[in-house]
């Protein structure tokens, strides 16, 4: 199954954005190490979209988190590399890594009900992201950008919504907000970890379409983890994860 | 498989073997409990026997101090009683009251928690409100109030005779909400599960479902809570006795020993108050450490506070 | 929010009502007011007449309503010992206890927050391990023993600190304050440290446990994924969520603190409410006992209600919907 279905042939043809090589992630447990991924490899070109398909427990989420080096304790990257523009994220300093996370690589989590901080307003959670990555950013400009992105994900009356707390939104709305947060800094790559599994079936298609549409208009690369092959539109590279490895 | 074999393969035993602190505190606890149980055999003197007490022997420091005497290893108190014997007997009383109070509160709390949690409704609401109010006053406050008022009603002289059952009652009653809360929380979690539904469909009566199906599932939080509560009950008893609301001085518990020795620290006789204090801390600490270990192993959802 | 506030206030009134019933019951069962007033050289008829005049032969509910009516006006009877209104005695002794509770709460907050947060974000640091084992030793030492050992070391052996009393006081507007003189601070140091010795380890453990739980959550992971700074994640994202349960438990702990003031004040002969309470117990001074019970009850209810309202302010879920969780 090593067929590249269709690649974007833009001017910067095949300039490699991300290169994951022989990634091995382990979890240090009481009884010894447990391997979560065992030799994951794939490449991603600028603006390319990769679907990472596999059953639950195959190691998709772990792969996604290990790209931005954010595996929860006691997990760790045992070997392999994640090269982003030729720089290895797996060995990068925490400070340098922070300039990439949420800025050049954004992530969308599985369960929108759990992803937003319940005691902070949507506005705070959006503005802080912009301010963290641009020291010259003032609050007013950040607010403007946040509003623009909320409109992009079709949130009605975003000015009012900015002042509200997560619990005032439905699951679908929250996932739109999370997508808007991911878009804030115009990242080069979005990693979406099963972004629709926690949602109602009727909303799933909506969110998926929105995500693909945005990727196309903004020209972002995307890695989408899914448990089933169900994408209806767009150009996709597919990788299948099975038994903690990738195959094409 | 026999019960012993099952136990030896359990996670509890596995963790216990690897936890030096847990092993040490259990050993200390067993030692203390044994000396409390066999106090008449172990203690060199009988502190209740007036013939063995000589006022001339009062305030002798422990054997390792300058004026210490071999006869009294840990010295004597202001009345000439041997400290070691008085402490062992005192601990015996402290432990008796602590265990008795925990049995009582466990009985009350588990019963209320089980039925309130299972039936819900108004009964549940009333009991939980009462538990809230009592908790917000803190068990120590309730215990102090109860014994102060009851002592005033009964009269101090008659109080001495009934002190032990009285303290068990007071401490037991002041601490039932913790049990009720914890048990109720696990009942609420269990009640929704399908096996309970199945038992109900099968026609079991509710007391039977509660006792045979739900109760066993609340055992591990109860076990963890009980360890902590024994420590709390011993501490409460010590606090009450220290305030003069607990055991009288002729049948002292660790708390009343600390109380009676307090004034002598100003004249330098520190051992009369500090030594029973150290024993109390060792007792409570080893129970708490064991409780901490059990909490880590079972990891139950306990009521906070 | 308004519905939430109203419900809390109604609850507070119910609790105060229950406390008043208990207070009344205590008043009825402890001591005989007639005996206290007349002495023993009075004939049975005169005694009976006196009882009738005082309304002591009325049914209990009539007496209760009378008791409640007076209590609302701040009249809880005269203290047998002080021969003055019990409320006056309470108000005179309250500043000492409130200052003690205030200083020890300050100690608890100042130390528990940074130490708890630190041991949550650096769980393997040797200081965190030390704090965890130290705190379990801390909760196992009774307050009065801490107090006695401190007196032995700092007063008897070293002679650095005074072992009893409040020291030099300054009167401002009916409030005897010991916090305005150096001598007053020297006197309050040991009692407040002793009083906080039981709360401090409890709060360090609580803050650590709650904070660690929050740090495991998805939204904190998302905050990391957003590339926020450590400080922002720890002190804004995680700490704010840690505060919620800590506030609730803090309210409950006030009751414990007041209970421990009785022990602390007894050891240090601190002329506050706790010391007065123990004296009243020894003297069977029932009006003073009842007044103390009512005072503590009302303080507790007021503080718990305020704590609940603060909780409502911090927790946006309650602020809007009015539903408590």
JSON list of N, CA and C in Angstrom, two decimals, chain A residues 56-118:
[
{"chain": "A", "resi": 56, "resn": "UNK", "atom": "N", "xyz": [-7.98, 2.01, 16.86]},
{"chain": "A", "resi": 56, "resn": "UNK", "atom": "CA", "xyz": [-7.62, 2.63, 18.13]},
{"chain": "A", "resi": 56, "resn": "UNK", "atom": "C", "xyz": [-6.55, 1.81, 18.82]},
{"chain": "A", "resi": 57, "resn": "UNK", "atom": "N", "xyz": [-5.61, 2.50, 19.42]},
{"chain": "A", "resi": 57, "resn": "UNK", "atom": "CA", "xyz": [-4.51, 1.81, 20.06]},
{"chain": "A", "resi": 57, "resn": "UNK", "atom": "C", "xyz": [-3.35, 1.54, 19.13]},
{"chain": "A", "resi": 58, "resn": "UNK", "atom": "N", "xyz": [-3.47, 1.97, 17.87]},
{"chain": "A", "resi": 58, "resn": "UNK", "atom": "CA", "xyz": [-2.39, 1.72, 16.92]},
{"chain": "A", "resi": 58, "resn": "UNK", "atom": "C", "xyz": [-1.22, 2.67, 17.14]},
{"chain": "A", "resi": 59, "resn": "UNK", "atom": "N", "xyz": [-1.46, 3.74, 17.89]},
{"chain": "A", "resi": 59, "resn": "UNK", "atom": "CA", "xyz": [-0.37, 4.67, 18.15]},
{"chain": "A", "resi": 59, "resn": "UNK", "atom": "C", "xyz": [-0.48, 5.98, 17.39]},
{"chain": "A", "resi": 60, "resn": "UNK", "atom": "N", "xyz": [-1.67, 6.27, 16.88]},
{"chain": "A", "resi": 60, "resn": "UNK", "atom": "CA", "xyz": [-1.85, 7.52, 16.11]},
{"chain": "A", "resi": 60, "resn": "UNK", "atom": "C", "xyz": [-1.65, 8.74, 16.99]},
{"chain": "A", "resi": 61, "resn": "UNK", "atom": "N", "xyz": [-2.37, 8.78, 18.12]},
{"chain": "A", "resi": 61, "resn": "UNK", "atom": "CA", "xyz": [-2.29, 9.95, 18.99]},
{"chain": "A", "resi": 61, "resn": "UNK", "atom": "C", "xyz": [-0.87, 10.17, 19.47]},
{"chain": "A", "resi": 62, "resn": "UNK", "atom": "N", "xyz": [-0.22, 9.08, 19.89]},
{"chain": "A", "resi": 62, "resn": "UNK", "atom": "CA", "xyz": [1.14, 9.18, 20.39]},
{"chain": "A", "resi": 62, "resn": "UNK", "atom": "C", "xyz": [2.04, 9.76, 19.32]},
{"chain": "A", "resi": 63, "resn": "UNK", "atom": "N", "xyz": [1.86, 9.31, 18.07]},
{"chain": "A", "resi": 63, "resn": "UNK", "atom": "CA", "xyz": [2.65, 9.85, 16.98]},
{"chain": "A", "resi": 63, "resn": "UNK", "atom": "C", "xyz": [2.42, 11.34, 16.84]},
{"chain": "A", "resi": 64, "resn": "UNK", "atom": "N", "xyz": [1.13, 11.73, 16.87]},
{"chain": "A", "resi": 64, "resn": "UNK", "atom": "CA", "xyz": [0.79, 13.14, 16.74]},
{"chain": "A", "resi": 64, "resn": "UNK", "atom": "C", "xyz": [1.46, 13.99, 17.81]},
{"chain": "A", "resi": 65, "resn": "UNK", "atom": "N", "xyz": [1.36, 13.53, 19.07]},
{"chain": "A", "resi": 65, "resn": "UNK", "atom": "CA", "xyz": [1.95, 14.31, 20.16]},
{"chain": "A", "resi": 65, "resn": "UNK", "atom": "C", "xyz": [3.47, 14.30, 20.10]},
{"chain": "A", "resi": 66, "resn": "UNK", "atom": "N", "xyz": [4.04, 13.18, 19.63]},
{"chain": "A", "resi": 66, "resn": "UNK", "atom": "CA", "xyz": [5.50, 13.12, 19.63]},
{"chain": "A", "resi": 66, "resn": "UNK", "atom": "C", "xyz": [6.08, 14.06, 18.56]},
{"chain": "A", "resi": 67, "resn": "UNK", "atom": "N", "xyz": [5.28, 14.42, 17.55]},
{"chain": "A", "resi": 67, "resn": "UNK", "atom": "CA", "xyz": [5.79, 15.36, 16.55]},
{"chain": "A", "resi": 67, "resn": "UNK", "atom": "C", "xyz": [6.16, 16.69, 17.21]},
{"chain": "A", "resi": 68, "resn": "UNK", "atom": "N", "xyz": [5.27, 17.18, 18.10]},
{"chain": "A", "resi": 68, "resn": "UNK", "atom": "CA", "xyz": [5.62, 18.41, 18.80]},
{"chain": "A", "resi": 68, "resn": "UNK", "atom": "C", "xyz": [6.25, 18.12, 20.16]},
{"chain": "A", "resi": 69, "resn": "UNK", "atom": "N", "xyz": [6.73, 16.90, 20.31]},
{"chain": "A", "resi": 69, "resn": "UNK", "atom": "CA", "xyz": [7.44, 16.48, 21.53]},
{"chain": "A", "resi": 69, "resn": "UNK", "atom": "C", "xyz": [6.63, 16.76, 22.78]},
{"chain": "A", "resi": 70, "resn": "UNK", "atom": "N", "xyz": [5.41, 16.32, 22.80]},
{"chain": "A", "resi": 70, "resn": "UNK", "atom": "CA", "xyz": [4.52, 16.60, 23.93]},
{"chain": "A", "resi": 70, "resn": "UNK", "atom": "C", "xyz": [3.84, 15.31, 24.38]},
{"chain": "A", "resi": 71, "resn": "UNK", "atom": "N", "xyz": [4.65, 14.32, 24.69]},
{"chain": "A", "resi": 71, "resn": "UNK", "atom": "CA", "xyz": [4.07, 13.06, 25.16]},
{"chain": "A", "resi": 71, "resn": "UNK", "atom": "C", "xyz": [3.98, 13.14, 26.67]},
{"chain": "A", "resi": 72, "resn": "UNK", "atom": "N", "xyz": [2.82, 12.73, 27.21]},
{"chain": "A", "resi": 72, "resn": "UNK", "atom": "CA", "xyz": [2.66, 12.81, 28.67]},
{"chain": "A", "resi": 72, "resn": "UNK", "atom": "C", "xyz": [3.60, 11.86, 29.35]},
{"chain": "A", "resi": 73, "resn": "UNK", "atom": "N", "xyz": [4.02, 12.22, 30.56]},
{"chain": "A", "resi": 73, "resn": "UNK", "atom": "CA", "xyz": [4.79, 11.32, 31.41]},
{"chain": "A", "resi": 73, "resn": "UNK", "atom": "C", "xyz": [3.99, 10.04, 31.57]},
{"chain": "A", "resi": 74, "resn": "UNK", "atom": "N", "xyz": [4.59, 8.90, 31.66]},
{"chain": "A", "resi": 74, "resn": "UNK", "atom": "CA", "xyz": [6.01, 8.58, 31.60]},
{"chain": "A", "resi": 74, "resn": "UNK", "atom": "C", "xyz": [6.51, 8.25, 30.20]},
{"chain": "A", "resi": 75, "resn": "UNK", "atom": "N", "xyz": [5.83, 8.78, 29.17]},
{"chain": "A", "resi": 75, "resn": "UNK", "atom": "CA", "xyz": [6.23, 8.48, 27.80]},
{"chain": "A", "resi": 75, "resn": "UNK", "atom": "C", "xyz": [7.48, 9.26, 27.39]},
{"chain": "A", "resi": 76, "resn": "UNK", "atom": "N", "xyz": [8.24, 8.71, 26.49]},
{"chain": "A", "resi": 76, "resn": "UNK", "atom": "CA", "xyz": [9.40, 9.45, 25.98]},
{"chain": "A", "resi": 76, "resn": "UNK", "atom": "C", "xyz": [9.78, 8.93, 24.60]},
{"chain": "A", "resi": 77, "resn": "UNK", "atom": "N", "xyz": [10.48, 9.77, 23.82]},
{"chain": "A", "resi": 77, "resn": "UNK", "atom": "CA", "xyz": [10.93, 9.35, 22.50]},
{"chain": "A", "resi": 77, "resn": "UNK", "atom": "C", "xyz": [12.23, 8.58, 22.68]},
{"chain": "A", "resi": 78, "resn": "UNK", "atom": "N", "xyz": [12.19, 7.29, 22.35]},
{"chain": "A", "resi": 78, "resn": "UNK", "atom": "CA", "xyz": [13.35, 6.45, 22.61]},
{"chain": "A", "resi": 78, "resn": "UNK", "atom": "C", "xyz": [14.38, 6.58, 21.50]},
{"chain": "A", "resi": 79, "resn": "UNK", "atom": "N", "xyz": [13.89, 6.63, 20.25]},
{"chain": "A", "resi": 79, "resn": "UNK", "atom": "CA", "xyz": [14.83, 6.83, 19.15]},
{"chain": "A", "resi": 79, "resn": "UNK", "atom": "C", "xyz": [14.07, 7.35, 17.95]},
{"chain": "A", "resi": 80, "resn": "UNK", "atom": "N", "xyz": [14.80, 7.71, 16.92]},
{"chain": "A", "resi": 80, "resn": "UNK", "atom": "CA", "xyz": [14.18, 8.27, 15.73]},
{"chain": "A", "resi": 80, "resn": "UNK", "atom": "C", "xyz": [14.22, 9.78, 15.76]},
{"chain": "A", "resi": 81, "resn": "UNK", "atom": "N", "xyz": [13.76, 10.40, 14.67]},
{"chain": "A", "resi": 81, "resn": "UNK", "atom": "CA", "xyz": [13.83, 11.85, 14.61]},
{"chain": "A", "resi": 81, "resn": "UNK", "atom": "C", "xyz": [12.57, 12.42, 13.97]},
{"chain": "A", "resi": 82, "resn": "UNK", "atom": "N", "xyz": [12.29, 13.66, 14.31]},
{"chain": "A", "resi": 82, "resn": "UNK", "atom": "CA", "xyz": [11.18, 14.40, 13.71]},
{"chain": "A", "resi": 82, "resn": "UNK", "atom": "C", "xyz": [11.79, 15.69, 13.18]},
{"chain": "A", "resi": 83, "resn": "UNK", "atom": "N", "xyz": [12.05, 15.73, 11.88]},
{"chain": "A", "resi": 83, "resn": "UNK", "atom": "CA", "xyz": [12.70, 16.91, 11.33]},
{"chain": "A", "resi": 83, "resn": "UNK", "atom": "C", "xyz": [11.68, 17.87, 10.74]},
{"chain": "A", "resi": 84, "resn": "UNK", "atom": "N", "xyz": [11.66, 19.06, 11.29]},
{"chain": "A", "resi": 84, "resn": "UNK", "atom": "CA", "xyz": [10.77, 20.10, 10.80]},
{"chain": "A", "resi": 84, "resn": "UNK", "atom": "C", "xyz": [11.67, 21.17, 10.19]},
{"chain": "A", "resi": 85, "resn": "UNK", "atom": "N", "xyz": [11.57, 21.37, 8.86]},
{"chain": "A", "resi": 85, "resn": "UNK", "atom": "CA", "xyz": [12.51, 22.24, 8.15]},
{"chain": "A", "resi": 85, "resn": "UNK", "atom": "C", "xyz": [13.94, 21.84, 8.47]},
{"chain": "A", "resi": 86, "resn": "UNK", "atom": "N", "xyz": [14.17, 20.55, 8.56]},
{"chain": "A", "resi": 86, "resn": "UNK", "atom": "CA", "xyz": [15.52, 20.06, 8.79]},
{"chain": "A", "resi": 86, "resn": "UNK", "atom": "C", "xyz": [15.99, 20.12, 10.23]},
{"chain": "A", "resi": 87, "resn": "UNK", "atom": "N", "xyz": [15.17, 20.64, 11.14]},
{"chain": "A", "resi": 87, "resn": "UNK", "atom": "CA", "xyz": [15.58, 20.69, 12.55]},
{"chain": "A", "resi": 87, "resn": "UNK", "atom": "C", "xyz": [14.89, 19.56, 13.30]},
{"chain": "A", "resi": 88, "resn": "UNK", "atom": "N", "xyz": [15.63, 18.87, 14.15]},
{"chain": "A", "resi": 88, "resn": "UNK", "atom": "CA", "xyz": [15.05, 17.75, 14.86]},
{"chain": "A", "resi": 88, "resn": "UNK", "atom": "C", "xyz": [14.30, 18.22, 16.11]},
{"chain": "A", "resi": 89, "resn": "UNK", "atom": "N", "xyz": [12.97, 18.08, 16.09]},
{"chain": "A", "resi": 89, "resn": "UNK", "atom": "CA", "xyz": [12.15, 18.53, 17.22]},
{"chain": "A", "resi": 89, "resn": "UNK", "atom": "C", "xyz": [12.36, 17.65, 18.45]},
{"chain": "A", "resi": 90, "resn": "UNK", "atom": "N", "xyz": [12.76, 16.41, 18.20]},
{"chain": "A", "resi": 90, "resn": "UNK", "atom": "CA", "xyz": [12.90, 15.47, 19.32]},
{"chain": "A", "resi": 90, "resn": "UNK", "atom": "C", "xyz": [14.04, 15.84, 20.25]},
{"chain": "A", "resi": 91, "resn": "UNK", "atom": "N", "xyz": [15.03, 16.58, 19.71]},
{"chain": "A", "resi": 91, "resn": "UNK", "atom": "CA", "xyz": [16.18, 16.92, 20.56]},
{"chain": "A", "resi": 91, "resn": "UNK", "atom": "C", "xyz": [16.28, 18.43, 20.81]},
{"chain": "A", "resi": 92, "resn": "UNK", "atom": "N", "xyz": [15.26, 19.16, 20.38]},
{"chain": "A", "resi": 92, "resn": "UNK", "atom": "CA", "xyz": [15.34, 20.61, 20.46]},
{"chain": "A", "resi": 92, "resn": "UNK", "atom": "C", "xyz": [15.13, 21.09, 21.91]},
{"chain": "A", "resi": 93, "resn": "UNK", "atom": "N", "xyz": [15.70, 22.25, 22.21]},
{"chain": "A", "resi": 93, "resn": "UNK", "atom": "CA", "xyz": [15.54, 22.80, 23.57]},
{"chain": "A", "resi": 93, "resn": "UNK", "atom": "C", "xyz": [14.09, 23.22, 23.79]},
{"chain": "A", "resi": 94, "resn": "UNK", "atom": "N", "xyz": [13.68, 23.23, 25.05]},
{"chain": "A", "resi": 94, "resn": "UNK", "atom": "CA", "xyz": [12.29, 23.53, 25.39]},
{"chain": "A", "resi": 94, "resn": "UNK", "atom": "C", "xyz": [11.92, 24.94, 24.92]},
{"chain": "A", "resi": 95, "resn": "UNK", "atom": "N", "xyz": [12.84, 25.87, 25.06]},
{"chain": "A", "resi": 95, "resn": "UNK", "atom": "CA", "xyz": [12.54, 27.26, 24.70]},
{"chain": "A", "resi": 95, "resn": "UNK", "atom": "C", "xyz": [12.32, 27.39, 23.20]},
{"chain": "A", "resi": 96, "resn": "UNK", "atom": "N", "xyz": [13.19, 26.73, 22.42]},
{"chain": "A", "resi": 96, "resn": "UNK", "atom": "CA", "xyz": [13.07, 26.79, 20.96]},
{"chain": "A", "resi": 96, "resn": "UNK", "atom": "C", "xyz": [11.79, 26.07, 20.52]},
{"chain": "A", "resi": 97, "resn": "UNK", "atom": "N", "xyz": [11.50, 24.97, 21.20]},
{"chain": "A", "resi": 97, "resn": "UNK", "atom": "CA", "xyz": [10.32, 24.18, 20.87]},
{"chain": "A", "resi": 97, "resn": "UNK", "atom": "C", "xyz": [9.05, 25.01, 21.04]},
{"chain": "A", "resi": 98, "resn": "UNK", "atom": "N", "xyz": [9.07, 25.87, 22.06]},
{"chain": "A", "resi": 98, "resn": "UNK", "atom": "CA", "xyz": [7.90, 26.70, 22.32]},
{"chain": "A", "resi": 98, "resn": "UNK", "atom": "C", "xyz": [7.60, 27.66, 21.19]},
{"chain": "A", "resi": 99, "resn": "UNK", "atom": "N", "xyz": [8.64, 28.09, 20.46]},
{"chain": "A", "resi": 99, "resn": "UNK", "atom": "CA", "xyz": [8.40, 29.01, 19.35]},
{"chain": "A", "resi": 99, "resn": "UNK", "atom": "C", "xyz": [7.77, 28.27, 18.17]},
{"chain": "A", "resi": 100, "resn": "UNK", "atom": "N", "xyz": [7.80, 26.95, 18.20]},
{"chain": "A", "resi": 100, "resn": "UNK", "atom": "CA", "xyz": [7.20, 26.18, 17.10]},
{"chain": "A", "resi": 100, "resn": "UNK", "atom": "C", "xyz": [5.80, 25.69, 17.46]},
{"chain": "A", "resi": 101, "resn": "UNK", "atom": "N", "xyz": [5.67, 25.15, 18.67]},
{"chain": "A", "resi": 101, "resn": "UNK", "atom": "CA", "xyz": [4.35, 24.70, 19.13]},
{"chain": "A", "resi": 101, "resn": "UNK", "atom": "C", "xyz": [3.34, 25.83, 19.12]},
{"chain": "A", "resi": 102, "resn": "UNK", "atom": "N", "xyz": [2.20, 25.58, 18.54]},
{"chain": "A", "resi": 102, "resn": "UNK", "atom": "CA", "xyz": [1.12, 26.57, 18.58]},
{"chain": "A", "resi": 102, "resn": "UNK", "atom": "C", "xyz": [1.40, 27.76, 17.71]},
{"chain": "A", "resi": 103, "resn": "UNK", "atom": "N", "xyz": [2.58, 27.81, 17.07]},
{"chain": "A", "resi": 103, "resn": "UNK", "atom": "CA", "xyz": [2.93, 28.93, 16.21]},
{"chain": "A", "resi": 103, "resn": "UNK", "atom": "C", "xyz": [3.07, 28.45, 14.78]},
{"chain": "A", "resi": 104, "resn": "UNK", "atom": "N", "xyz": [4.02, 27.53, 14.57]},
{"chain": "A", "resi": 104, "resn": "UNK", "atom": "CA", "xyz": [4.22, 26.98, 13.23]},
{"chain": "A", "resi": 104, "resn": "UNK", "atom": "C", "xyz": [3.57, 25.61, 13.08]},
{"chain": "A", "resi": 105, "resn": "UNK", "atom": "N", "xyz": [3.41, 24.92, 14.16]},
{"chain": "A", "resi": 105, "resn": "UNK", "atom": "CA", "xyz": [2.65, 23.66, 14.14]},
{"chain": "A", "resi": 105, "resn": "UNK", "atom": "C", "xyz": [1.54, 23.76, 15.18]},
{"chain": "A", "resi": 106, "resn": "UNK", "atom": "N", "xyz": [0.30, 23.68, 14.75]},
{"chain": "A", "resi": 106, "resn": "UNK", "atom": "CA", "xyz": [-0.81, 23.73, 15.70]},
{"chain": "A", "resi": 106, "resn": "UNK", "atom": "C", "xyz": [-1.42, 22.35, 15.83]},
{"chain": "A", "resi": 107, "resn": "UNK", "atom": "N", "xyz": [-2.12, 22.17, 16.94]},
{"chain": "A", "resi": 107, "resn": "UNK", "atom": "CA", "xyz": [-2.73, 20.86, 17.14]},
{"chain": "A", "resi": 107, "resn": "UNK", "atom": "C", "xyz": [-4.19, 21.00, 17.50]},
{"chain": "A", "resi": 108, "resn": "UNK", "atom": "N", "xyz": [-4.98, 20.07, 17.01]},
{"chain": "A", "resi": 108, "resn": "UNK", "atom": "CA", "xyz": [-6.40, 20.01, 17.37]},
{"chain": "A", "resi": 108, "resn": "UNK", "atom": "C", "xyz": [-6.63, 18.69, 18.08]},
{"chain": "A", "resi": 109, "resn": "UNK", "atom": "N", "xyz": [-7.21, 18.77, 19.28]},
{"chain": "A", "resi": 109, "resn": "UNK", "atom": "CA", "xyz": [-7.35, 17.56, 20.09]},
{"chain": "A", "resi": 109, "resn": "UNK", "atom": "C", "xyz": [-8.66, 16.84, 19.80]},
{"chain": "A", "resi": 110, "resn": "UNK", "atom": "N", "xyz": [-8.71, 15.62, 20.38]},
{"chain": "A", "resi": 110, "resn": "UNK", "atom": "CA", "xyz": [-9.84, 14.74, 20.12]},
{"chain": "A", "resi": 110, "resn": "UNK", "atom": "C", "xyz": [-11.16, 15.23, 20.70]},
{"chain": "A", "resi": 111, "resn": "UNK", "atom": "N", "xyz": [-11.14, 15.57, 21.99]},
{"chain": "A", "resi": 111, "resn": "UNK", "atom": "CA", "xyz": [-12.41, 15.85, 22.66]},
{"chain": "A", "resi": 111, "resn": "UNK", "atom": "C", "xyz": [-12.54, 17.33, 22.99]},
{"chain": "A", "resi": 112, "resn": "UNK", "atom": "N", "xyz": [-13.35, 18.06, 22.23]},
{"chain": "A", "resi": 112, "resn": "UNK", "atom": "CA", "xyz": [-13.45, 19.50, 22.44]},
{"chain": "A", "resi": 112, "resn": "UNK", "atom": "C", "xyz": [-14.01, 19.87, 23.82]},
{"chain": "A", "resi": 113, "resn": "UNK", "atom": "N", "xyz": [-14.72, 18.90, 24.47]},
{"chain": "A", "resi": 113, "resn": "UNK", "atom": "CA", "xyz": [-15.27, 19.22, 25.78]},
{"chain": "A", "resi": 113, "resn": "UNK", "atom": "C", "xyz": [-14.17, 19.31, 26.83]},
{"chain": "A", "resi": 114, "resn": "UNK", "atom": "N", "xyz": [-13.03, 18.70, 26.54]},
{"chain": "A", "resi": 114, "resn": "UNK", "atom": "CA", "xyz": [-11.96, 18.67, 27.54]},
{"chain": "A", "resi": 114, "resn": "UNK", "atom": "C", "xyz": [-10.80, 19.60, 27.19]},
{"chain": "A", "resi": 115, "resn": "UNK", "atom": "N", "xyz": [-10.82, 20.17, 26.00]},
{"chain": "A", "resi": 115, "resn": "UNK", "atom": "CA", "xyz": [-9.62, 20.84, 25.51]},
{"chain": "A", "resi": 115, "resn": "UNK", "atom": "C", "xyz": [-9.50, 22.29, 25.98]},
{"chain": "A", "resi": 116, "resn": "UNK", "atom": "N", "xyz": [-10.65, 22.94, 26.23]},
{"chain": "A", "resi": 116, "resn": "UNK", "atom": "CA", "xyz": [-10.58, 24.35, 26.62]},
{"chain": "A", "resi": 116, "resn": "UNK", "atom": "C", "xyz": [-10.60, 24.48, 28.13]},
{"chain": "A", "resi": 117, "resn": "UNK", "atom": "N", "xyz": [-9.84, 25.44, 28.62]},
{"chain": "A", "resi": 117, "resn": "UNK", "atom": "CA", "xyz": [-9.78, 25.66, 30.06]},
{"chain": "A", "resi": 117, "resn": "UNK", "atom": "C", "xyz": [-11.11, 26.23, 30.56]},
{"chain": "A", "resi": 118, "resn": "UNK", "atom": "N", "xyz": [-11.77, 25.54, 31.51]},
{"chain": "A", "resi": 118, "resn": "UNK", "atom": "CA", "xyz": [-13.12, 25.96, 31.92]},
{"chain": "A", "resi": 118, "resn": "UNK", "atom": "C", "xyz": [-13.19, 27.30, 32.62]}
]
